[in-house]
């Protein structure tokens, strides 16, 4: 029996391939091999080829973060939204076992190709966290610094956790960051 895919079914498969192989390493041959989806079908869903695939993956990631992290930070109870951010980020990154694809794209030659999406991801996260911190009682300058520190800390913890093959580094770092931000809003 042949599997019938929708574009939305393929995007998460592509995300994991890009996470594992990087943009340059994810050749069309490797994508078809790993997904089991023929080149013709891939081009049907993504006529722009691999670049359109990566755009779709970045848009999917952006959508998840908008719903689970940015929107709550901007609109929900500030302290609850910040606490939920740590939980959601831990879940999304599988306690440090899953790399941040946006961060990975920011570090290699792919950065120029997807600079807008990469910049928006980090800017919106920092801005949303800054707003929540301000609503929780931080002055704007401190909130900006803490928001940058929080996002940097998450990204750095992902790298260190993977480099050391120790997911407890990620979860410990999130706990430490959460305590730091909570203390700043008392």
N, CA and C of each residue as an Amber inpcrd file, in Angstrom:
protein
   558
   0.8380000  -1.1820000   0.0000000   0.0000000   0.0000000   0.0000000
   0.8870000   1.2510000   0.0000000   0.5850000   2.1700000  -0.8620000
   1.3690000   3.3890000  -1.0060000   0.8640000   4.4390000  -0.0160000
   1.8020000   5.1050000   0.6460000   1.4560000   6.1540000   1.5910000
   1.2040000   7.4440000   0.8310000   0.1140000   8.1190000   1.1820000
  -0.2080000   9.4060000   0.5780000   0.1350000  10.4810000   1.6010000
   0.9760000  11.4080000   1.1890000   1.4340000  12.4580000   2.0840000
   0.7660000  13.7830000   1.7410000   0.6530000  14.5890000   2.7560000
   0.3110000  15.9970000   2.6100000   1.6000000  16.7630000   2.8870000
   1.6780000  17.9730000   2.4040000   2.8660000  18.7900000   2.6390000
   3.1810000  18.8810000   4.1350000   2.1440000  19.0730000   4.9570000
   2.3400000  19.2110000   6.4060000   2.9190000  17.9500000   7.0330000
   2.7020000  16.7910000   6.4200000   3.2710000  15.5360000   6.9330000
   4.7730000  15.4580000   6.6840000   5.2120000  16.1070000   5.6420000
   6.6070000  16.0080000   5.2120000   7.5150000  16.9630000   5.9830000
   6.9860000  18.1070000   6.3720000   7.8020000  19.1440000   7.0110000
   8.5280000  18.6320000   8.2600000   7.8640000  17.9260000   9.1890000
   8.6120000  17.4230000  10.3570000   9.7100000  16.4220000   9.9830000
   9.4770000  15.6320000   8.9430000  10.5110000  14.7030000   8.4740000
  11.7200000  15.4810000   7.9640000  11.4450000  16.5400000   7.2140000
  12.5220000  17.3760000   6.6840000  13.2890000  18.0580000   7.8170000
  12.5640000  18.5010000   8.8370000  13.2190000  19.1710000   9.9680000
  14.2510000  18.2570000  10.6080000  13.8800000  17.0150000  10.8230000
  14.8140000  16.0840000  11.4630000  16.0070000  15.7850000  10.5530000
  15.7760000  15.7390000   9.2570000  16.8820000  15.5230000   8.3110000
  17.8390000  16.7070000   8.3360000  17.2980000  17.9220000   8.3130000
  18.1490000  19.1140000   8.3950000  18.8790000  19.1800000   9.7350000
  18.2120000  18.7730000  10.8060000  18.8740000  18.7650000  12.1170000
  20.0570000  17.8080000  12.1090000  19.8610000  16.6620000  11.5110000
  20.9110000  15.6380000  11.5240000  22.0350000  15.9300000  10.5330000
  21.6800000  16.3780000   9.3380000  22.6710000  16.5040000   8.2660000
  23.0880000  17.9370000   7.9680000  22.3660000  18.9180000   8.5050000
  22.6130000  20.3020000   8.1330000  22.0070000  20.5940000   6.7740000
  21.9680000  21.8580000   6.4260000  21.3740000  22.2350000   5.1420000
  22.1850000  21.6840000   3.9740000  23.4730000  21.8900000   4.0030000
  24.3180000  21.4430000   2.8900000  24.3650000  19.9240000   2.7890000
  24.3760000  19.2410000   3.9180000  24.4470000  17.7810000   3.9110000
  23.1550000  17.0970000   3.5150000  22.0580000  17.8410000   3.5820000
  20.7480000  17.2730000   3.2310000  20.5310000  17.4040000   1.7220000
  21.2200000  16.5520000   0.9760000  21.0370000  16.5610000  -0.4720000
  19.6740000  15.9730000  -0.8040000  19.1940000  16.2480000  -1.9870000
  17.9000000  15.7140000  -2.3960000  17.9070000  14.1890000  -2.3690000
  19.0130000  13.5960000  -2.7500000  19.1250000  12.1320000  -2.7030000
  18.9800000  11.6120000  -1.2820000  19.6340000  12.2750000  -0.3470000
  19.5410000  11.8380000   1.0540000  18.1430000  12.0890000   1.6190000
  17.5160000  13.1670000   1.1900000  16.1520000  13.4550000   1.6500000
  15.2000000  12.3710000   1.1460000  15.3100000  12.0130000  -0.1280000
  14.4230000  10.9610000  -0.6600000  14.7090000   9.6230000   0.0090000
  15.9670000   9.3460000   0.2510000  16.3550000   8.0980000   0.9180000
  15.7700000   8.0130000   2.3270000  15.8690000   9.1050000   3.0650000
  15.4360000   9.0850000   4.4630000  13.9270000   9.2100000   4.6370000
  13.2620000   9.8740000   3.6950000  11.8070000  10.0260000   3.8190000
  11.0560000   8.9230000   3.0900000  11.7030000   8.3240000   2.0810000
  11.0040000   7.3460000   1.2570000  10.0820000   8.0100000   0.2520000
  10.2050000   9.3160000   0.1150000   9.3610000  10.0780000  -0.8060000
  10.1860000  10.3960000  -2.0440000   9.6370000  10.1040000  -3.1980000
  10.3510000  10.3240000  -4.4560000  10.5940000  11.7930000  -4.7490000
  11.5900000  12.0380000  -5.5990000  11.9410000  13.4090000  -5.9710000
  10.7640000  14.1380000  -6.5960000  10.0180000  13.4380000  -7.4450000
   8.8630000  14.0540000  -8.0980000   7.8360000  14.5390000  -7.0810000
   7.5750000  13.7180000  -6.0790000   6.6160000  14.1130000  -5.0370000
   7.1520000  15.2790000  -4.2170000   8.4450000  15.2330000  -3.9100000
   9.0310000  16.3410000  -3.1560000   8.9200000  17.6510000  -3.9420000
   9.2060000  17.5980000  -5.2500000   9.1090000  18.8100000  -6.0570000
   7.6590000  19.2420000  -6.2380000   6.7290000  18.2870000  -6.1760000
   5.3080000  18.6520000  -6.2310000   4.9560000  19.5230000  -5.0200000
   5.3990000  19.1050000  -3.8400000   5.1040000  19.8460000  -2.6190000
   6.0010000  21.0640000  -2.4320000   7.2190000  20.9890000  -2.9470000
   8.2050000  22.0500000  -2.7620000   8.8640000  22.3660000  -4.1040000
   8.1390000  23.0660000  -4.9980000   8.6870000  23.3510000  -6.3360000
   9.9980000  24.1360000  -6.2990000  10.2370000  24.8610000  -5.2000000
  11.4670000  25.6220000  -5.0490000  12.6310000  24.7870000  -4.5480000
  12.4290000  23.4690000  -4.4500000  13.4960000  22.5660000  -4.0580000
  13.8600000  22.6620000  -2.5850000  15.1060000  22.3740000  -2.3110000
  15.5890000  22.2820000  -0.9310000  15.4320000  23.5990000  -0.1780000
  15.6200000  24.7180000  -0.8510000  15.4720000  26.0060000  -0.1760000
  14.0310000  26.2110000   0.2890000  13.0720000  25.8310000  -0.5320000
  11.6690000  25.9370000  -0.1220000  11.3610000  24.9620000   1.0160000
  12.0050000  23.8010000   0.9840000  11.8330000  22.8490000   2.0830000
  12.3230000  23.4580000   3.4000000  13.4880000  24.0700000   3.3630000
  14.0480000  24.6850000   4.5630000  13.1710000  25.8560000   5.0200000
  12.6630000  26.6430000   4.0720000  11.7480000  27.7350000   4.4320000
  10.5100000  27.1880000   5.1430000   9.9730000  26.0820000   4.6390000
   8.7880000  25.4700000   5.2500000   9.0990000  24.9660000   6.6580000
  10.2700000  24.3860000   6.8270000  10.6780000  23.9050000   8.1520000
  10.8230000  25.0800000   9.1150000  11.4770000  26.1420000   8.6850000
  11.6510000  27.3160000   9.5440000  10.3040000  27.9490000   9.8870000
   9.3850000  27.9850000   8.9260000   8.0460000  28.5220000   9.1890000
   7.2920000  27.6490000  10.1920000   7.4680000  26.3480000  10.0890000
   6.8210000  25.4260000  11.0220000   7.3650000  25.6320000  12.4450000
   8.6730000  25.7630000  12.5620000   9.2980000  26.0260000  13.8600000
   8.7890000  27.3510000  14.4100000   8.7410000  28.3680000  13.5480000
   8.2660000  29.6790000  13.9550000   6.8270000  29.5910000  14.4600000
   5.9910000  28.8420000  13.7790000   4.6010000  28.6910000  14.2030000
   4.4850000  28.0470000  15.5680000   5.3040000  27.0170000  15.8060000
   5.2750000  26.3640000  17.1050000   5.6970000  27.3340000  18.2030000
   6.8000000  28.0440000  17.9800000   7.2860000  28.9790000  18.9900000
   6.3120000  30.1310000  19.2030000   5.6680000  30.5940000  18.1570000
   4.6750000  31.6640000  18.2980000   3.5590000  31.2230000  19.2430000
   3.0370000  30.0300000  19.0310000   1.9240000  29.5320000  19.8450000
   2.3500000  29.1440000  21.2590000   3.4620000  28.4570000  21.3900000
   3.8470000  27.8780000  22.6800000   4.7080000  28.7930000  23.5430000
   5.3900000  29.7500000  22.9270000   6.3310000  30.5760000  23.6910000
   6.0410000  32.0700000  23.5400000   6.1140000  32.6080000  22.3280000
   6.0300000  34.0600000  22.1510000   4.6790000  34.6350000  22.5630000
   3.5930000  34.0780000  22.0370000   2.2650000  34.6260000  22.3350000
   1.9710000  34.5860000  23.8380000   2.1940000  33.4520000  24.5130000
   1.9570000  33.4770000  25.9620000   2.8290000  34.5130000  26.6900000
   4.0770000  34.6490000  26.2810000   4.9420000  35.6410000  26.9290000
   4.4190000  37.0570000  26.7150000   3.8480000  37.3110000  25.5550000
   3.3450000  38.6570000  25.2560000   2.0000000  38.9420000  25.9190000
   1.1500000  37.9140000  26.1150000  -0.2360000  38.1910000  26.4940000
  -0.7160000  37.5430000  27.7900000  -0.1460000  36.4390000  28.2030000
  -0.6410000  35.7300000  29.3820000  -0.0310000  36.3150000  30.6490000
  -0.4630000  35.8110000  31.7910000   0.1530000  36.1940000  33.0510000
   1.6600000  36.0080000  32.9100000   2.4120000  37.0510000  33.2070000
   3.8520000  37.0610000  32.9290000   4.5970000  35.9250000  33.6210000
   4.3940000  35.7660000  34.9030000   5.1380000  34.7230000  35.6370000
   4.7510000  33.3230000  35.1560000   3.4750000  33.1150000  34.9130000
   3.0310000  31.8130000  34.4110000   3.5810000  31.5400000  33.0110000
   3.6170000  32.5680000  32.1740000   4.1270000  32.4010000  30.8120000
   5.6240000  32.1040000  30.8090000   6.3650000  32.7620000  31.6890000
   7.8010000  32.5030000  31.7800000   8.0340000  31.0790000  32.2720000
   7.2860000  30.6560000  33.2880000   7.4160000  29.2830000  33.7860000
   7.0530000  28.2700000  32.6990000   6.0050000  28.5630000  31.9520000
   5.5950000  27.6640000  30.8650000   6.6480000  27.6170000  29.7590000
   7.3300000  28.7530000  29.5330000   8.3730000  28.7810000  28.5120000
   9.4420000  27.7320000  28.8120000   9.8860000  27.6540000  30.0710000
  10.9400000  26.6880000  30.4240000  10.4650000  25.2620000  30.1590000
   9.2410000  24.9650000  30.5320000   8.6880000  23.6230000  30.3180000
   8.5620000  23.3220000  28.8250000   7.9980000  24.2670000  28.0800000
   7.7910000  24.0560000  26.6460000   9.1060000  23.9280000  25.8850000
  10.0750000  24.7410000  26.2560000  11.3890000  24.6720000  25.6060000
  12.0680000  23.3440000  25.9290000  11.9820000  22.9250000  27.1710000
  12.5630000  21.6380000  27.5460000  11.9120000  20.5070000  26.7360000
  10.5960000  20.5400000  26.6270000   9.8850000  19.5140000  25.8550000
  10.2560000  19.5810000  24.3710000  10.2660000  20.7930000  23.8070000
  10.5480000  20.9510000  22.3750000  11.9500000  20.4370000  22.0240000
  12.9050000  20.7670000  22.8490000  14.2820000  20.3600000  22.5780000
  14.6120000  18.9990000  23.1980000  13.5670000  18.2820000  23.6020000
  13.7210000  16.9100000  24.1300000  14.8030000  16.8630000  25.2060000
  14.6910000  17.7510000  26.1550000  15.6410000  17.8300000  27.2740000
  17.0850000  17.9320000  26.8080000  17.3000000  18.6320000  25.7070000
  18.6500000  18.8590000  25.2020000  19.1280000  17.8510000  24.1710000
  18.3070000  16.8730000  23.8450000  18.7150000  15.8650000  22.8470000
  18.4550000  16.3250000  21.4170000  17.6820000  17.3820000  21.2340000
  17.3140000  17.8680000  19.9090000  17.9370000  19.2440000  19.7120000
  18.6790000  19.4140000  18.6530000  19.3330000  20.7030000  18.4260000
  18.3270000  21.7530000  17.9840000  18.7040000  22.9880000  18.1470000
  17.9160000  24.0980000  17.6420000  18.3130000  24.2880000  16.1780000
  17.4190000  23.9350000  15.2830000  17.7360000  24.0370000  13.8670000
  17.9720000  25.4860000  13.4480000  17.2170000  26.4090000  14.0030000
  17.4200000  27.8220000  13.6780000  18.8170000  28.2480000  14.1310000
  19.1990000  27.8420000  15.3250000  20.5360000  28.1490000  15.8090000
  21.6150000  27.5160000  14.9520000  21.3880000  26.2780000  14.5270000
  22.3590000  25.5930000  13.6650000  22.4870000  26.3170000  12.3300000
  21.3550000  26.7410000  11.7600000  21.3920000  27.4870000  10.4990000
  22.1170000  28.8190000  10.6840000  22.0140000  29.4110000  11.8750000
  22.6690000  30.6970000  12.1380000  24.1780000  30.5710000  12.1830000
  24.6850000  29.3600000  12.4180000  26.1190000  29.1710000  12.6100000
  26.8790000  28.7590000  11.3610000  26.1700000  28.3970000  10.2940000
  26.9020000  27.9560000   9.1050000  26.6010000  28.8650000   7.9150000
  27.0210000  28.4610000   6.7470000  26.8440000  29.2740000   5.5460000
  25.3780000  29.4870000   5.1930000  24.5060000  28.7260000   5.7830000
  23.0700000  28.8480000   5.5570000  22.5350000  30.1740000   6.0910000
  23.2520000  30.7650000   7.0460000  22.8080000  31.9950000   7.7110000
  22.3900000  33.0780000   6.7170000  23.1840000  33.3000000   5.7130000
  22.8630000  34.3590000   4.7540000  21.5730000  34.0650000   3.9950000
  21.3830000  32.8270000   3.6270000  20.2150000  32.4280000   2.8430000
  18.9220000  32.6140000   3.6270000  18.9710000  32.3680000   4.9280000
  17.7660000  32.4070000   5.7620000  17.8730000  33.4570000   6.8700000
  18.6430000  34.5110000   6.6400000  18.9430000  35.4790000   7.6890000
  17.7000000  36.1230000   8.2860000  16.7140000  36.4040000   7.4870000
  15.5090000  37.0520000   8.0160000  14.7830000  36.1340000   9.0060000
  14.5660000  34.8950000   8.6110000  13.8660000  33.9480000   9.4890000
  14.6670000  33.7040000  10.7660000  15.9700000  33.5910000  10.6320000
  16.8350000  33.3550000  11.7940000  16.7910000  34.5550000  12.7370000
  16.9710000  35.7420000  12.1890000  16.9410000  36.9520000  13.0060000
  15.5950000  37.1540000  13.6800000  14.5050000  36.9270000  12.9400000
  13.1600000  37.0880000  13.5080000  12.9280000  36.1390000  14.6770000
  13.3770000  34.8970000  14.5290000  13.1950000  33.8930000  15.5790000
  13.7950000  34.3820000  16.8910000  15.0390000  34.8130000  16.8550000
  15.7140000  35.2480000  18.0730000  15.1970000  36.5930000  18.5700000
  14.9530000  37.5290000  17.6680000  14.4520000  38.8480000  18.0630000
  13.0880000  38.7450000  18.7150000  12.1930000  37.9680000  18.1130000
  10.8440000  37.8420000  18.6700000  10.8650000  37.1410000  20.0240000
  11.7370000  36.1640000  20.1830000  11.8280000  35.4670000  21.4570000
  12.3250000  36.4220000  22.5500000  13.3980000  37.1280000  22.2510000
  13.9510000  38.0810000  23.2250000  12.9230000  39.1660000  23.5470000
  12.2630000  39.7110000  22.5280000  11.2780000  40.7700000  22.7580000
  10.1110000  40.2800000  23.6060000   9.6090000  39.0930000  23.3030000
   8.4770000  38.5560000  24.0590000   8.8720000  38.3030000  25.5150000
  10.0590000  37.7520000  25.7270000  10.5210000  37.4930000  27.0840000
  10.7620000  38.8080000  27.8250000  11.3130000  39.7870000  27.1360000
  11.5340000  41.1160000  27.7450000  10.2100000  41.7190000  28.2050000
   9.1900000  41.6330000  27.3670000   7.8790000  42.1860000  27.7320000
   7.2990000  41.4780000  28.9550000   7.4160000  40.1570000  28.9860000
   6.9120000  39.4070000  30.1420000   7.6730000  39.7940000  31.4020000
   8.9770000  39.9240000  31.2970000   9.7830000  40.3110000  32.4560000
   9.4040000  41.7130000  32.9420000   9.1320000  42.6130000  32.0270000
   8.7140000  43.9590000  32.4200000   7.3580000  43.9120000  33.1220000
   6.4290000  43.1320000  32.6000000   5.1200000  42.9980000  33.2500000
   5.2550000  42.3450000  34.6260000   6.3050000  41.5340000  34.7970000
   6.5430000  40.8670000  36.0840000   7.3060000  41.7540000  37.0640000
   7.6980000  42.9710000  36.6390000   8.3070000  43.9040000  37.5720000
   9.7210000  44.3580000  37.2600000  10.3440000  43.8460000  36.2190000
  11.7040000  44.2900000  35.8690000  11.6440000  45.6150000  35.1190000
  12.6470000  46.4510000  35.3520000  12.7700000  47.6590000  34.5390000
  13.2560000  47.2480000  33.1550000  13.0010000  48.0980000  32.1670000
  13.2420000  47.7170000  30.7740000  14.6750000  47.2780000  30.4870000
  15.6670000  48.0180000  30.9660000  17.0590000  47.6490000  30.6910000
  17.4010000  46.2840000  31.2680000  16.9940000  46.0610000  32.5100000
  17.2520000  44.7700000  33.1420000  16.4930000  43.6560000  32.4140000
  15.2610000  43.9420000  32.0230000  14.4520000  42.9440000  31.3050000
  15.1080000  42.5750000  29.9820000  15.6520000  43.5610000  29.2870000
  16.3310000  43.2850000  28.0090000  17.5470000  42.3890000  28.2410000
  18.3480000  42.7370000  29.2340000  19.5430000  41.9540000  29.5390000
  19.1830000  40.5340000  29.9570000  18.1830000  40.3880000  30.8120000
  17.7630000  39.0650000  31.2610000  17.1720000  38.2360000  30.1170000
  16.4210000  38.8810000  29.2340000  15.8420000  38.1650000  28.0960000
  16.9440000  37.6460000  27.1790000  17.9250000  38.4930000  26.9070000
  19.0550000  38.0560000  26.0830000  19.8050000  36.9240000  26.7710000
  20.0350000  37.0700000  28.0780000  20.7340000  36.0410000  28.8400000
  19.9510000  34.7230000  28.8190000  18.6390000  34.8040000  28.9370000
  17.8100000  33.6060000  28.9230000  17.8880000  32.8570000  27.6080000
  17.7380000  33.5790000  26.5060000  17.7940000  32.9400000  25.1910000
  19.2060000  32.4360000  24.9060000  20.2100000  33.2310000  25.2500000
  21.6060000  32.7800000  25.0910000  21.8580000  31.5240000  25.9260000
  21.3580000  31.5320000  27.1260000  21.5570000  30.3930000  28.0130000
  20.9350000  29.1220000  27.4720000  19.7450000  29.2390000  26.9120000
  19.0850000  28.0760000  26.3100000  19.9100000  27.5540000  25.1480000
  20.3230000  28.4440000  24.2690000  21.0930000  28.0330000  23.0920000
  22.4300000  27.4290000  23.5030000  23.1010000  28.0750000  24.4410000
  24.3860000  27.5500000  24.9120000  24.2340000  26.2080000  25.6020000
  23.1650000  26.0520000  26.3620000  22.9220000  24.7800000  27.0480000
  22.6670000  23.6610000  26.0440000  22.0070000  23.9820000  24.9500000
  21.8000000  22.9740000  23.9020000  23.1310000  22.5070000  23.3240000
  23.9890000  23.4600000  23.0290000  25.2920000  23.1260000  22.4500000
  26.1180000  22.3040000  23.4400000  26.1980000  22.7610000  24.6670000
  27.0170000  22.0830000  25.6620000  26.4720000  20.6920000  25.9770000
  25.1720000  20.5940000  26.0920000  24.5430000  19.3080000  26.3770000
  24.8520000  18.2930000  25.2850000  24.7790000  18.7420000  24.0340000
  25.0860000  17.8460000  22.9140000  26.5740000  17.5410000  22.8450000
  27.3990000  18.5370000  23.0840000  28.8480000  18.3280000  23.0010000
  29.3310000  17.3380000  24.0550000  28.7130000  17.3890000  25.2310000
  29.1120000  16.5000000  26.3130000  28.2930000  15.2120000  26.3510000
  27.3140000  15.1120000  25.4460000  26.3900000  13.9630000  25.4260000
  25.7770000  13.7480000  26.8120000  25.3520000  14.8540000  27.4180000
  24.7940000  14.8130000  28.7610000  23.5830000  15.7360000  28.8250000
  22.4070000  15.1600000  28.6880000  21.1950000  15.9710000  28.6670000
  20.9130000  16.6490000  30.0000000  21.5110000  16.1640000  31.0840000
  21.2830000  16.8200000  32.3720000  21.8530000  18.2390000  32.3890000
  22.8430000  18.4980000  31.5300000  23.3890000  19.8580000  31.4190000
  22.2750000  20.8060000  30.9850000  21.4860000  20.3810000  30.0130000
  20.4090000  21.2330000  29.5010000  19.3570000  21.4810000  30.5780000
  18.8880000  20.4310000  31.2020000  17.8310000  20.6000000  32.1970000
  18.3260000  21.4020000  33.4130000  19.5590000  21.1710000  33.8330000
  20.1210000  21.9610000  34.9360000  20.2340000  23.4360000  34.5490000
  20.6710000  23.6800000  33.3350000  20.8010000  25.0670000  32.8740000
  19.4530000  25.7650000  32.8380000  18.4280000  25.0740000  32.3530000
  17.0930000  25.6730000  32.3340000  16.6170000  25.9830000  33.7480000
  16.8670000  25.0730000  34.6710000  16.4680000  25.3040000  36.0670000
  17.1870000  26.5160000  36.6410000  18.4770000  26.6380000  36.3660000
  19.2650000  27.7710000  36.8600000  18.7740000  29.0790000  36.2510000
  18.5370000  29.0740000  34.9430000  18.0350000  30.2690000  34.2690000
  16.6610000  30.6540000  34.8180000  15.8050000  29.6660000  35.0160000
  14.4660000  29.9360000  35.5460000  14.5580000  30.5800000  36.9230000
  15.4290000  30.0730000  37.7780000  15.5870000  30.6480000  39.1270000
  16.1110000  32.0810000  39.0450000  17.0480000  32.3070000  38.1280000
  17.6210000  33.6550000  37.9790000  16.5480000  34.6560000  37.5490000
  15.7530000  34.2940000  36.5590000  14.7150000  35.1920000  36.0970000
  13.6030000  35.3710000  37.1340000  13.2890000  34.2990000  37.8420000
  12.2660000  34.3900000  38.8900000  12.7430000  35.3250000  40.0050000
  14.0020000  35.2050000  40.3870000  14.5460000  36.0720000  41.4420000
  14.5260000  37.5400000  41.0140000  14.7460000  37.7910000  39.7490000
  14.7790000  39.1620000  39.2520000  13.3890000  39.8160000  39.2170000
  12.3500000  38.9980000  39.2700000  10.9960000  39.5450000  39.1940000
  10.3070000  39.5970000  40.5530000  11.0270000  39.3410000  41.6040000
  10.4240000  39.4030000  42.9550000  10.4170000  40.7980000  43.4890000
